[in-house]
Coordinates of C-alpha atoms and ligand atoms in Angstrom, one line a residue:
Chain D
X1114 CA 23.4 20.0 -30.1
X1115 CA 24.5 18.9 -26.3
X1116 CA 27.8 17.3 -26.1
X1117 CA 29.3 16.5 -22.8
X1118 CA 33.2 16.7 -22.0
X1119 CA 34.8 15.5 -19.1
X1120 CA 38.7 17.3 -19.1
X1121 CA 41.3 16.0 -16.7
X1122 CA 38.5 15.0 -14.3
X1123 CA 39.9 14.0 -10.6
X1124 CA 38.2 12.7 -7.3
X1125 CA 40.1 12.0 -4.5
X1126 CA 38.2 10.6 -1.2
X1127 CA 39.5 9.8 2.3
X1128 CA 41.7 12.2 3.9
X1129 CA 44.9 14.0 2.8
X1130 CA 47.2 11.5 4.6
X1131 CA 45.5 8.4 3.5
X1132 CA 43.9 9.5 -0.2
X1133 CA 41.5 7.3 -2.1
X1134 CA 42.0 8.3 -5.6
X1135 CA 38.8 7.2 -7.3
X1136 CA 39.0 8.8 -10.7
X1137 CA 42.3 10.1 -12.0
X1138 CA 42.4 12.5 -14.7
X1139 CA 39.9 11.5 -16.8
X1140 CA 39.5 12.8 -20.7
X1141 CA 36.2 11.6 -22.2
X1142 CA 34.3 13.6 -24.9
X1143 CA 30.7 12.4 -25.5
X1144 CA 29.5 14.1 -29.0
X1145 CA 25.9 14.9 -29.3
X1146 CA 23.5 12.1 -29.6
X1147 CA 25.9 9.6 -28.6
X1148 CA 25.0 6.7 -26.6
X1149 CA 28.5 6.3 -24.4
X1150 CA 29.3 3.3 -22.1
X1151 CA 31.5 3.9 -19.3
X1152 CA 33.0 -0.3 -18.8
X1153 CA 34.9 -1.1 -15.8
X1154 CA 35.1 -3.8 -13.0
X1155 CA 33.7 -2.9 -9.4
X1156 CA 35.0 -0.1 -8.0
X1157 CA 37.2 1.3 -10.9
X1158 CA 35.1 4.7 -10.4
X1159 CA 32.5 4.3 -13.0
X1160 CA 29.7 5.9 -10.7
X1161 CA 32.0 8.4 -9.2
X1162 CA 32.7 9.9 -12.8
X1163 CA 28.9 9.8 -13.3
X1164 CA 28.0 11.5 -10.2
X1165 CA 30.5 14.3 -10.6
X1166 CA 28.6 14.9 -13.7
X1167 CA 25.3 15.0 -12.0
X1168 CA 26.6 17.0 -9.4
X1169 CA 26.5 14.8 -6.3
X1170 CA 30.3 14.6 -6.2
X1171 CA 32.5 17.9 -6.2
X1172 CA 35.5 17.0 -8.5
X1173 CA 38.7 17.5 -6.9
X1174 CA 40.2 18.6 -10.1
X1175 CA 39.4 19.1 -13.5
X1176 CA 36.6 20.0 -15.4
X1177 CA 32.7 19.0 -16.7
X1178 CA 31.5 20.7 -19.8
X1179 CA 27.9 20.8 -21.1
X1180 CA 28.3 22.8 -24.9
X1181 CA 31.6 23.9 -23.8
X1182 CA 30.3 25.3 -20.7
X1183 CA 31.7 24.3 -17.3
X1184 CA 28.8 22.8 -15.0
X1185 CA 30.9 22.3 -11.8
X1186 CA 29.8 25.3 -9.8
X1187 CA 26.3 24.6 -10.9
X1188 CA 24.1 23.0 -8.1
X1189 CA 22.8 19.6 -9.2
X1190 CA 19.0 20.7 -9.0
X1191 CA 19.8 23.5 -11.8
X1192 CA 21.8 21.0 -14.1
X1193 CA 20.5 19.9 -17.4
X1194 CA 21.0 16.4 -16.6
X1195 CA 18.8 13.4 -15.4
X1196 CA 19.6 10.5 -14.0
X1197 CA 18.0 6.8 -13.5
X1198 CA 19.9 4.6 -10.6
X1199 CA 19.9 0.9 -10.3
X1200 CA 17.7 0.5 -7.3
X1201 CA 15.5 2.5 -5.0
X1202 CA 14.6 4.6 -8.0
X1203 CA 10.8 5.3 -7.7
X1204 CA 9.4 7.4 -4.6
X1205 CA 7.3 4.9 -3.0
X1206 CA 5.0 7.1 -1.6
X1207 CA 3.9 8.4 -4.8
X1208 CA 1.8 7.3 -7.6
X1209 CA 3.7 6.4 -10.7
X1210 CA 2.0 9.6 -12.2
X1211 CA 3.3 11.7 -9.3
X1212 CA 6.6 10.1 -9.8
X1213 CA 6.6 11.3 -13.2
X1214 CA 4.9 14.6 -12.6
X1215 CA 7.4 15.6 -9.7
X1216 CA 10.0 17.5 -11.9
X1217 CA 7.2 19.0 -14.2
X1218 CA 5.2 20.3 -11.2
X1219 CA 8.4 22.0 -9.5
X1220 CA 8.6 24.1 -12.8
X1221 CA 4.8 25.4 -12.4
X1222 CA 3.8 24.0 -15.7
X1223 CA -0.1 24.0 -16.3
X1224 CA -2.0 20.9 -15.3
X1225 CA -3.1 19.9 -18.4
X1226 CA 0.5 20.5 -20.1
X1227 CA 1.8 17.9 -17.3
X1228 CA -0.7 15.5 -17.9
X1229 CA -0.1 15.3 -21.7
X1230 CA 3.6 15.1 -20.8
X1231 CA 3.5 12.5 -18.4
X1232 CA 1.3 10.2 -20.6
X1233 CA 3.3 10.9 -23.6
X1234 CA 6.4 9.7 -21.6
X1235 CA 4.6 6.7 -20.1
X1236 CA 3.6 5.4 -23.5
X1237 CA 7.3 5.9 -24.6
X1238 CA 8.3 3.0 -22.1
X1239 CA 5.2 1.0 -22.9
X1240 CA 3.2 1.8 -19.8
X1241 CA 0.6 4.1 -20.5
X1242 CA -2.0 2.4 -18.4
X1243 CA 0.3 2.3 -15.6
X1244 CA -0.1 5.9 -13.8
X1245 CA -2.5 5.4 -11.1
X1246 CA 0.0 2.5 -9.5
X1247 CA 2.3 2.7 -6.9
X1248 CA 5.8 1.6 -7.3
X1249 CA 5.0 -1.5 -5.2
X1250 CA 2.7 -2.3 -7.7
X1251 CA 4.8 -2.6 -10.5
X1252 CA 7.7 -5.6 -11.5
X1253 CA 11.3 -4.4 -11.5
X1254 CA 11.5 -4.1 -15.0
X1255 CA 8.4 -1.7 -15.0
X1256 CA 9.9 0.2 -11.9
X1257 CA 12.9 0.9 -14.5
X1258 CA 10.6 1.6 -17.1
X1259 CA 9.1 4.1 -15.3
X1260 CA 12.3 5.7 -14.1
X1261 CA 13.6 6.1 -17.2
X1262 CA 10.2 8.2 -18.3
X1263 CA 10.9 10.1 -15.3
X1264 CA 14.1 11.2 -16.6
X1265 CA 13.0 12.0 -20.0
X1266 CA 9.9 13.8 -19.6
X1267 CA 12.5 16.9 -18.1
X1268 CA 14.0 17.0 -21.8
X1269 CA 17.3 16.9 -20.0
X1270 CA 20.4 17.5 -22.1
X1271 CA 22.1 14.7 -20.9
X1272 CA 20.8 11.1 -19.6
X1273 CA 23.1 9.6 -17.0
X1274 CA 22.4 5.7 -16.1
X1275 CA 24.5 4.1 -13.7
X1276 CA 23.6 0.5 -14.1
X1277 CA 19.9 0.6 -14.6
X1278 CA 19.2 -2.8 -15.3
X1279 CA 22.0 -4.9 -13.2
X1280 CA 18.8 -6.0 -10.9
X1281 CA 16.9 -7.7 -13.2
X1282 CA 17.3 -10.9 -14.9
X1283 CA 19.6 -11.7 -17.9
X1284 CA 16.6 -12.0 -20.5
X1285 CA 14.5 -8.9 -19.2
X1286 CA 17.9 -6.7 -19.1
X1287 CA 18.5 -7.5 -22.9
X1288 CA 15.0 -6.2 -23.8
X1289 CA 15.0 -3.5 -21.6
X1290 CA 18.2 -2.2 -23.0
X1291 CA 17.2 -2.7 -26.7
X1292 CA 14.2 -0.4 -25.8
X1293 CA 16.4 2.1 -24.1
X1294 CA 18.5 2.2 -27.1
X1295 CA 15.4 3.0 -29.6
X1296 CA 13.9 5.3 -27.6
X1297 CA 17.6 7.3 -27.3
X1298 CA 18.1 6.9 -31.2
X1299 CA 14.7 8.6 -31.4
X1300 CA 14.9 11.2 -29.4
X1301 CA 18.4 11.8 -30.2
X1302 CA 19.5 12.3 -26.7
X1303 CA 23.0 12.1 -25.3
X1304 CA 23.5 9.4 -23.0
X1305 CA 26.2 8.0 -20.9
X1306 CA 25.6 4.4 -19.7
X1307 CA 27.7 2.9 -16.8
X1308 CA 27.9 -0.8 -16.6
X1309 CA 30.0 -3.4 -15.6
X1310 CA 28.8 -5.9 -18.0
X1311 CA 30.9 -5.7 -21.2
X1312 CA 28.6 -7.7 -23.2
X1313 CA 26.0 -4.8 -22.4
X1314 CA 28.4 -2.4 -23.4
X1315 CA 29.7 -4.2 -26.6
X1316 CA 26.1 -4.4 -27.9
X1317 CA 24.8 -1.0 -26.8
X1318 CA 27.2 1.5 -27.0
X1319 CA 28.3 3.8 -29.9
X1320 CA 31.6 4.1 -28.0
X1321 CA 33.0 2.5 -24.9
X1322 CA 35.3 4.3 -22.3
X1323 CA 37.0 1.2 -20.6
X1324 CA 38.0 2.2 -17.0
X1325 CA 40.4 0.4 -14.6
X1326 CA 41.3 1.9 -11.2
X1327 CA 40.2 5.3 -11.8
X1328 CA 41.6 5.6 -15.2
X1329 CA 40.7 5.6 -18.7
X1330 CA 42.2 2.7 -20.5
X1331 CA 40.8 3.2 -23.7
X1332 CA 37.5 5.0 -25.6
X1333 CA 36.8 3.5 -28.7
X1334 CA 34.1 2.0 -30.9
X1335 CA 32.9 -1.6 -29.7
X1336 CA 34.4 -3.4 -32.5
X1337 CA 37.9 -1.4 -32.5
X1338 CA 38.1 -2.3 -28.3
X1339 CA 37.3 -6.0 -29.2
X1340 CA 40.0 -6.3 -32.1
X1341 CA 42.7 -3.5 -30.7
X1342 CA 42.7 -3.5 -27.2
X1343 CA 45.3 -0.7 -26.2
X1344 CA 46.2 -1.8 -23.1
X1345 CA 46.9 -5.4 -21.5
X1346 CA 44.0 -4.8 -19.3
X1347 CA 41.6 -4.3 -22.1
X1348 CA 42.8 -7.2 -23.8
X1349 CA 42.2 -9.4 -20.8
X1350 CA 38.7 -7.7 -19.6
X1351 CA 37.3 -7.5 -22.8
X1352 CA 36.1 -10.9 -24.4
X1353 CA 38.0 -14.0 -24.2
X1354 CA 41.8 -14.1 -24.5
X1355 CA 44.6 -16.3 -24.3
X1356 CA 47.4 -14.7 -22.9
X1357 CA 50.9 -16.1 -23.3
X1358 CA 54.6 -14.9 -21.8
X1359 CA 57.1 -14.3 -24.7
X1360 CA 60.4 -12.9 -25.5
X1361 CA 61.2 -10.8 -28.7
X1362 CA 64.6 -10.9 -30.2
X1363 CA 65.6 -10.3 -33.9
X1364 CA 62.1 -10.1 -35.6
X1365 CA 60.6 -13.3 -33.8
X1366 CA 59.2 -13.4 -30.7
X1367 CA 59.5 -17.0 -29.0
X1368 CA 56.3 -18.3 -27.7
X1369 CA 56.6 -21.7 -25.4
X1370 CA 58.6 -23.9 -28.3
X1371 CA 57.1 -21.9 -31.0
X1372 CA 58.3 -19.0 -32.9
X1373 CA 56.1 -16.1 -34.5
X1374 CA 56.8 -13.3 -36.6
X1375 CA 57.5 -10.0 -34.9
X1376 CA 57.6 -6.2 -36.5
X1377 CA 60.7 -4.7 -36.6
X1378 CA 59.6 -1.9 -34.1
X1379 CA 59.8 -4.8 -31.3
X1380 CA 62.2 -4.3 -28.8
X1381 CA 64.4 -7.2 -27.4
X1382 CA 62.4 -7.8 -24.2
X1383 CA 59.9 -10.1 -22.9
X1384 CA 56.3 -9.9 -24.2
X1385 CA 53.1 -10.8 -23.6
X1386 CA 51.0 -12.2 -26.8
X1387 CA 47.4 -12.0 -26.8
X1388 CA 45.2 -14.3 -29.1
X1389 CA 41.4 -14.5 -29.4
X1390 CA 40.2 -17.9 -29.3
X1391 CA 38.6 -17.4 -32.8
X1392 CA 42.2 -16.4 -34.0
X1393 CA 43.2 -19.7 -34.8
X1394 CA 42.7 -22.3 -37.8
X1395 CA 43.1 -25.9 -37.2
X1396 CA 46.1 -27.3 -39.5
X1397 CA 48.2 -30.6 -40.2
X1398 CA 51.0 -31.2 -38.4
X1399 CA 54.2 -29.5 -39.6
X1400 CA 56.6 -26.1 -39.5
X1401 CA 54.9 -24.1 -37.1
X1402 CA 51.8 -25.9 -36.2
X1403 CA 51.0 -25.8 -32.5
X1404 CA 49.7 -28.8 -31.1
X1405 CA 47.6 -29.9 -27.6
X1406 CA 45.5 -32.5 -26.4
X1407 CA 41.7 -31.7 -26.1
X1408 CA 40.7 -31.8 -22.9
X1409 CA 36.8 -30.2 -23.0
X1410 CA 34.3 -29.4 -25.8
X1411 CA 31.5 -27.2 -25.3
X1412 CA 29.1 -26.5 -27.9
X1413 CA 27.8 -23.2 -27.9
X1414 CA 25.1 -23.1 -31.0
X1415 CA 26.8 -21.8 -34.2
X1416 CA 30.7 -22.7 -32.9
X1417 CA 32.6 -24.8 -30.3
X1418 CA 34.3 -23.8 -27.3
X1419 CA 37.5 -26.2 -27.1
X1420 CA 40.0 -26.3 -24.4
X1421 CA 43.2 -27.5 -25.0
X1422 CA 46.2 -28.5 -22.9
X1423 CA 49.5 -28.0 -24.8
X1424 CA 52.9 -29.3 -23.4
X1425 CA 54.6 -25.9 -23.6
X1426 CA 51.9 -23.3 -23.3
X1427 CA 49.4 -24.6 -21.0
X1428 CA 45.7 -24.5 -21.3
X1429 CA 44.4 -22.7 -24.4
X1430 CA 41.0 -21.7 -25.3
X1431 CA 39.9 -22.1 -28.8
X1432 CA 36.5 -21.5 -30.6
X1433 CA 36.1 -23.6 -33.7
X1434 CA 33.6 -23.7 -36.2
X1435 CA 31.3 -26.6 -36.2
X1436 CA 32.6 -28.0 -39.7
X1437 CA 35.6 -29.3 -37.6
X1438 CA 35.6 -32.6 -36.3
X1439 CA 36.8 -32.6 -32.5
X1440 CA 36.4 -35.2 -29.8
X1441 CA 37.6 -34.8 -26.2
X1442 CA 41.0 -36.7 -25.3
X1443 CA 42.4 -36.4 -29.1
X1444 CA 45.4 -34.5 -30.0
X1445 CA 44.7 -31.5 -32.6
X1446 CA 47.3 -29.2 -34.3
X1447 CA 46.4 -25.7 -35.1
X1448 CA 47.8 -21.9 -35.7
X1449 CA 47.4 -18.9 -34.4
X1450 CA 46.2 -16.4 -37.3
X1451 CA 46.4 -13.1 -35.5
X1452 CA 48.0 -12.1 -32.4
X1453 CA 48.7 -9.0 -30.3
X1454 CA 52.3 -8.1 -29.0
X1455 CA 52.2 -5.9 -25.7
X1456 CA 55.2 -4.5 -24.4
X1457 CA 55.4 -2.4 -21.5
X1458 CA 52.5 0.3 -21.3
X1459 CA 52.7 0.9 -25.2
X1460 CA 50.1 0.0 -27.4
X1461 CA 50.3 -3.4 -28.9
X1462 CA 51.7 -4.5 -32.3
X1463 CA 49.2 -6.5 -34.3
X1464 CA 50.5 -9.3 -36.6
X1465 CA 48.2 -11.2 -39.1
X1466 CA 49.8 -14.6 -40.5
Chain F
X1049 CA 7.7 -20.3 30.6
X1050 CA 10.4 -18.6 32.6
X1051 CA 9.5 -15.5 31.0
X1052 CA 6.0 -15.9 32.0
X1053 CA 7.2 -15.0 35.2
X1054 CA 8.1 -11.4 34.1
X1055 CA 4.6 -11.1 32.4
X1056 CA 2.8 -11.9 35.5
X1057 CA 5.0 -9.4 37.4
X1058 CA 3.8 -6.7 34.8
X1059 CA 0.1 -8.0 34.0
X1060 CA -0.8 -9.1 38.2
X1061 CA -0.4 -5.4 39.6
X1062 CA -2.4 -3.7 36.7
X1063 CA -4.9 -6.5 36.7
X1064 CA -5.3 -5.3 40.4
X1065 CA -5.3 -1.7 40.0
X1066 CA -8.3 -2.2 37.4
X1067 CA -9.9 -4.8 39.6
X1068 CA -9.9 -2.2 42.7
X1069 CA -10.8 0.9 40.8
X1070 CA -13.5 -0.2 38.5
X1071 CA -14.7 -2.3 41.4
X1072 CA -15.3 1.2 43.3
X1073 CA -17.5 4.0 41.8
X1074 CA -15.0 4.7 39.1
X1075 CA -17.2 7.1 37.2
X1076 CA -18.0 9.2 40.3
X1077 CA -14.4 9.5 41.4
X1078 CA -13.6 10.5 37.8
X1079 CA -15.6 13.1 37.7
X1080 CA -14.9 15.0 40.9
X1081 CA -12.9 18.2 40.1
X1082 CA -9.4 17.1 41.3
X1083 CA -9.6 14.3 39.1
X1084 CA -11.0 16.2 35.9
X1085 CA -8.5 18.8 36.5
X1086 CA -5.5 16.5 36.3
X1087 CA -7.0 15.0 33.8
X1088 CA -7.5 18.4 31.5
X1089 CA -4.0 19.4 32.7
X1090 CA -2.5 16.1 31.5
X1091 CA -4.0 16.2 28.3
X1092 CA -3.3 20.1 27.5
X1093 CA 0.3 20.1 28.6
X1094 CA 1.3 17.0 27.1
X1095 CA -0.1 17.7 23.4
X1096 CA 1.7 21.1 23.9
X1097 CA 5.1 19.5 24.6
X1098 CA 4.5 17.4 22.1
X1099 CA 4.1 20.2 19.3
X1100 CA 7.4 21.7 20.5
X1101 CA 9.3 18.2 20.2
X1102 CA 7.9 18.1 16.5
X1103 CA 8.5 21.8 15.7
X1104 CA 11.8 21.8 17.2
X1105 CA 12.8 17.9 16.9
X1106 CA 12.1 17.4 13.4
X1107 CA 14.6 19.7 11.7
X1108 CA 17.1 18.5 14.5
X1109 CA 16.7 15.0 13.7
X1110 CA 16.6 15.6 10.0
X1111 CA 20.1 17.5 10.5
X1112 CA 21.7 14.6 12.8
X1113 CA 20.7 12.4 10.1
X1114 CA 21.9 14.1 7.1
X1115 CA 24.7 15.7 7.9
X1116 CA 28.3 14.9 9.1
X1117 CA 30.0 17.8 11.2
X1118 CA 32.5 17.9 14.0
X1119 CA 31.0 17.0 17.5
X1120 CA 28.2 15.1 15.7
X1121 CA 28.5 12.2 18.0
X1122 CA 28.6 14.5 21.2
X1123 CA 25.3 16.4 20.1
X1124 CA 23.8 12.7 19.4
X1125 CA 24.7 11.4 22.9
X1126 CA 23.4 14.9 24.2
X1127 CA 19.9 14.3 22.8
X1128 CA 19.7 11.0 23.9
X1129 CA 21.0 11.3 27.3
X1130 CA 17.7 12.6 28.7
X1131 CA 16.2 8.9 28.0
X1132 CA 18.3 7.5 30.4
X1133 CA 18.6 10.0 32.5
X1134 CA 16.6 9.5 36.2
X1135 CA 13.8 12.5 35.8
X1136 CA 14.6 13.7 39.7
X1137 CA 18.0 14.8 37.8
X1138 CA 16.2 16.5 34.9
X1139 CA 14.3 18.1 37.4
X1140 CA 17.5 19.1 39.8
X1141 CA 18.8 20.4 36.2
X1142 CA 15.7 22.5 35.2
X1143 CA 15.6 24.3 38.4
X1144 CA 19.0 24.9 39.1
X1145 CA 19.1 26.7 35.3
X1146 CA 15.6 28.4 35.2
X1147 CA 14.8 28.3 39.0
X1148 CA 14.4 31.4 41.0
X1149 CA 17.8 31.5 42.2
X1150 CA 19.0 29.5 39.0
X1151 CA 21.5 30.4 36.5
X1152 CA 19.1 32.3 34.4
X1153 CA 16.6 33.0 37.2
X1154 CA 17.7 36.6 37.9
X1155 CA 17.8 37.5 34.3
X1156 CA 14.4 36.0 33.7
X1157 CA 13.1 37.8 36.7
X1158 CA 13.8 41.0 35.2
X1159 CA 11.7 40.2 32.2
X1160 CA 9.0 39.5 34.9
X1161 CA 9.1 35.8 34.3
X1162 CA 8.9 33.2 36.9
X1163 CA 9.0 29.9 35.7
X1164 CA 9.1 27.3 38.6
X1165 CA 5.5 26.2 39.9
X1166 CA 3.5 27.4 36.5
X1167 CA 2.1 25.6 33.8
X1168 CA 4.7 26.4 31.3
X1169 CA 7.4 24.5 33.9
X1170 CA 4.9 21.4 33.7
X1171 CA 5.8 21.8 29.7
X1172 CA 9.3 22.3 30.0
X1173 CA 9.7 19.2 32.1
X1174 CA 7.9 17.4 30.0
X1175 CA 9.7 18.3 26.6
X1176 CA 12.9 17.7 28.5
X1177 CA 12.1 14.2 29.1
X1178 CA 10.1 13.2 26.0
X1179 CA 11.9 15.1 23.2
X1180 CA 14.5 12.5 22.9
X1181 CA 12.4 9.9 22.4
X1182 CA 11.1 11.7 19.3
X1183 CA 14.3 13.1 18.0
X1184 CA 15.9 9.6 18.4
X1185 CA 13.3 7.8 16.6
X1186 CA 13.0 10.3 14.0
X1187 CA 16.5 10.6 13.5
X1188 CA 17.0 7.0 12.5
X1189 CA 14.1 6.8 10.4
X1190 CA 15.5 9.8 8.4
X1191 CA 19.1 8.1 8.2
X1192 CA 17.5 5.2 6.7
X1193 CA 16.3 6.6 3.8
X1194 CA 18.5 5.4 0.9
X1195 CA 20.4 8.4 -0.3
X1196 CA 19.1 7.6 -4.0
X1197 CA 15.5 9.0 -2.9
X1198 CA 17.1 12.2 -2.3
X1199 CA 19.6 12.5 -5.0
X1200 CA 16.7 11.5 -7.6
X1201 CA 14.8 14.5 -6.6
X1202 CA 17.9 16.8 -6.6
X1203 CA 18.4 15.7 -10.5
X1204 CA 14.8 16.6 -11.1
X1205 CA 15.2 19.9 -10.1
X1206 CA 14.0 20.2 -6.2
X1207 CA 15.6 22.4 -3.9
X1208 CA 16.6 21.6 0.0
X1209 CA 12.9 22.2 1.2
X1210 CA 11.0 20.5 -1.7
X1211 CA 13.2 17.1 -1.0
X1212 CA 12.8 17.7 2.9
X1213 CA 8.9 18.1 2.8
X1214 CA 8.0 16.3 -0.6
X1215 CA 10.3 13.3 -0.3
X1216 CA 11.9 12.9 3.1
X1217 CA 9.2 13.6 5.6
X1218 CA 6.6 11.2 4.0
X1219 CA 9.3 8.5 3.7
X1220 CA 10.1 8.9 7.3
X1221 CA 6.3 9.2 8.3
X1222 CA 6.0 6.2 10.1
X1223 CA 9.3 6.4 12.3
X1224 CA 8.1 10.0 12.9
X1225 CA 4.8 8.7 13.7
X1226 CA 6.3 6.0 16.4
X1227 CA 8.0 9.2 17.7
X1228 CA 5.5 11.0 18.3
X1229 CA 3.5 8.1 20.4
X1230 CA 6.7 7.6 22.4
X1231 CA 7.1 11.1 23.0
X1232 CA 3.5 11.7 23.9
X1233 CA 3.3 8.4 26.2
X1234 CA 6.7 9.4 27.9
X1235 CA 5.2 13.5 28.6
X1236 CA 1.7 11.8 30.1
X1237 CA 3.4 9.8 32.5
X1238 CA 6.1 12.5 33.6
X1239 CA 6.5 12.7 37.3
X1240 CA 9.8 13.4 38.9
X1241 CA 11.2 16.1 37.1
X1242 CA 7.5 18.0 37.2
X1243 CA 6.9 17.5 40.5
X1244 CA 10.4 19.2 41.5
X1245 CA 10.2 22.1 39.1
X1246 CA 6.8 22.7 38.7
X1247 CA 5.8 21.4 42.2
X1248 CA 1.9 20.3 42.8
X1249 CA -0.4 23.0 42.6
X1250 CA -4.3 21.6 41.6
X1251 CA -5.0 23.1 38.1
X1252 CA -1.7 24.4 37.4
X1253 CA 0.6 21.7 37.5
X1254 CA -1.2 18.5 39.0
X1255 CA -1.1 16.4 36.1
X1256 CA -2.4 13.0 36.4
X1257 CA 0.8 11.3 37.7
X1258 CA 0.9 13.8 40.4
X1259 CA -2.4 13.5 41.4
X1260 CA -2.4 9.9 41.7
X1261 CA 0.9 10.1 44.0
X1262 CA -0.7 12.6 46.1
X1263 CA -4.2 11.3 45.9
X1264 CA -3.0 8.1 47.1
X1265 CA -2.4 9.4 50.4
X1266 CA -5.6 10.9 50.9
X1267 CA -8.3 9.7 48.6
X1268 CA -7.3 6.7 46.9
X1269 CA -10.3 6.1 45.1
X1270 CA -9.3 9.0 42.8
X1271 CA -5.9 7.9 42.4
X1272 CA -7.3 4.7 41.4
X1273 CA -9.4 6.1 38.9
X1274 CA -6.5 8.3 37.5
X1275 CA -4.1 5.5 37.2
X1276 CA -7.0 3.4 35.2
X1277 CA -7.2 6.4 32.5
X1278 CA -3.5 6.5 32.2
X1279 CA -3.4 3.1 31.7
X1280 CA -5.9 2.9 29.3
X1281 CA -4.5 5.8 27.1
X1282 CA -0.8 5.0 27.4
X1283 CA -1.9 1.2 26.4
X1284 CA -4.0 2.2 23.3
X1285 CA -1.0 4.3 22.2
X1286 CA 1.4 1.6 22.8
X1287 CA -0.8 -0.9 20.8
X1288 CA -0.8 2.2 18.3
X1289 CA 2.7 2.1 18.0
X1290 CA 2.7 -1.8 17.7
X1291 CA 0.5 -1.7 14.7
X1292 CA 2.5 1.4 13.0
X1293 CA 5.8 -0.7 13.4
X1294 CA 4.2 -3.8 12.2
X1295 CA 2.9 -1.8 9.0
X1296 CA 6.3 -0.6 8.2
X1297 CA 8.0 -4.0 8.6
X1298 CA 5.5 -5.4 5.9
X1299 CA 6.7 -2.4 3.5
Ligands
ATP1287 N1 32.0 8.6 -0.5 C1 33.3 7.7 -0.8 N2 34.1 7.8 0.3 C2 35.1 7.1 0.2 N3 35.4 6.4 -1.0 C3 34.7 6.1 -2.1 C4 33.4 7.0 -2.1 N4 32.4 6.7 -3.1 C5 33.7 5.7 -3.8 N5 34.5 5.6 -3.0 C6 35.7 4.7 -3.6 O1 35.9 5.0 -4.8 C7 36.0 4.0 -5.7 C8 35.2 3.9 -7.0 O2 34.2 3.9 -6.5 P1 32.6 3.8 -7.5 O3 31.8 3.7 -6.9 O4 33.1 4.9 -8.5 O5 33.2 2.5 -8.4 P2 32.3 1.6 -9.5 O6 32.8 1.5 -10.8 O7 30.8 2.2 -9.7 O8 31.9 0.3 -9.0 P3 30.7 -0.3 -8.9 O9 30.5 -1.3 -10.2 O10 31.0 -1.6 -7.5 O11 29.3 0.4 -8.5 C9 35.7 2.8 -4.8 O12 37.1 2.2 -4.4 C10 35.3 3.1 -3.6 O13 35.4 2.5 -2.5
MG1288 MG1 29.1 1.7 -9.5

């Protein structure tokens, strides 16, 4: 049942004469039981957006609604939200048990019910025997697990997480996020997860909201974000991308010395051509083939990353299957199989060859 | 090596005081009525002053640490000022305000209250000089607490009082304890403001430092004995402060 809507949400810091717009006209809808990631570079306003949902920041404009009811006038301690921060999450002067029981005690639940619920939530995060420890006696990963348990024990309508695993090492980060996702699926809880790590967002989210400079760039499923970035920013920010300067005229786009087909709707004007490193195929020399000298080959397990110095296009990055023979210093010829044409602020045209 | 010169300057007089004091008949001097009265008065007044500092100073420190408001720096400077002010200035200020002919004197007299030369005046003088130490230390302690600790309590449903009492106060416990020790030692040692505002009446306003000062002219043995008590008491408190600060560094 719980849904979350951010409607034309705006937050301005600073003075009237020198305003800092942290969040600008943000529209995000989170469906019941959905796991939504807010993704963007440092300083793009992710935390500010989340903090307005939790009630720590007052919006300068717009609305936040849970189940279609505005909550902006509700104090944070009355909102049906729970939050997990990146650090300083557990109160160091309380044992794990007391950390988790804190909210339940405030609600004057009977002692035996508190005991049961604390134990159940500790077991949910795999720390059934840790109730008697102090936070300082836990590892960073265990501390974040307890923080999640504490957030969940109150059965919030919306779970908010602000880079909860950013302080952990890579391996632990992957394990914890998968555990979190599993718990979230089982409980069918609506969650908003803020991260600057695109891999984290792509692997976790039902949908991703990509932000840049306070504005929403795109709100879509991970696969769509990757395959059909709506803006140049998203194309550049998500995954690896070859960004080339081109010029459209009469159904073709000129890139360096090459000519590629362009849809009739393209206007005759400069354009940015975006090609994913995997959207190329190695070919024979001939009509329409691109060429260049291989400057670097890295073996990445099931594929190879190859840097190619092209005489007219500069350095290109290609992902090639292992079946293709490539060697440092040799010439290579290839063709793009799929690319995007960006013109101005409009969504790009996709071309498949 | 050069630093040692300073240590000698500190330590030598202290050692000599203790040498002289203990060499004389310490027990009999410290159990004279004058000495016992001064000791008792000092302990009682300094503890009451301390209670007042904590009761009013804690909310003040909390407010100063958390809220941003206009004139904040002014208020902070104001509460810090008595730290560096000579106590004699405090004595003058207190007399001019609460003295018989002071600004509030006639008004207080109407209520039948005369503050100067009473035990209450001793306490006021002590609070005046000691409270800034407490407020400052506690304020810095509260300010050092990461806001996430508080915000988490807020989303968990705690109200302002619950956040203060269950989260912020325990988290600031060590700095508050440091503040208490500092304020207490300061109150115990208070002299200048007391003698000006509260006078030097045995059993009423003659605290240990006053008894030492006066006694030194008449009966230096009692003064020496009291000095040793004061050195021991303050010394133990300062040592306790070190322990507290060491422990908070380890965390
Ligand atoms: N209390 C504040 N006062 C003034 N400016 C602020 C405040 N909080 C945030 N900002 C500004 O708003 C912008 C967005 O900050 P925010 O913390 O939301 O970014 P973020 O996307 O969470 O970044 P990060 O990934 O580094 O956490 C930044 O430019 C920041 O400097
Ligand atoms: Mg942030």
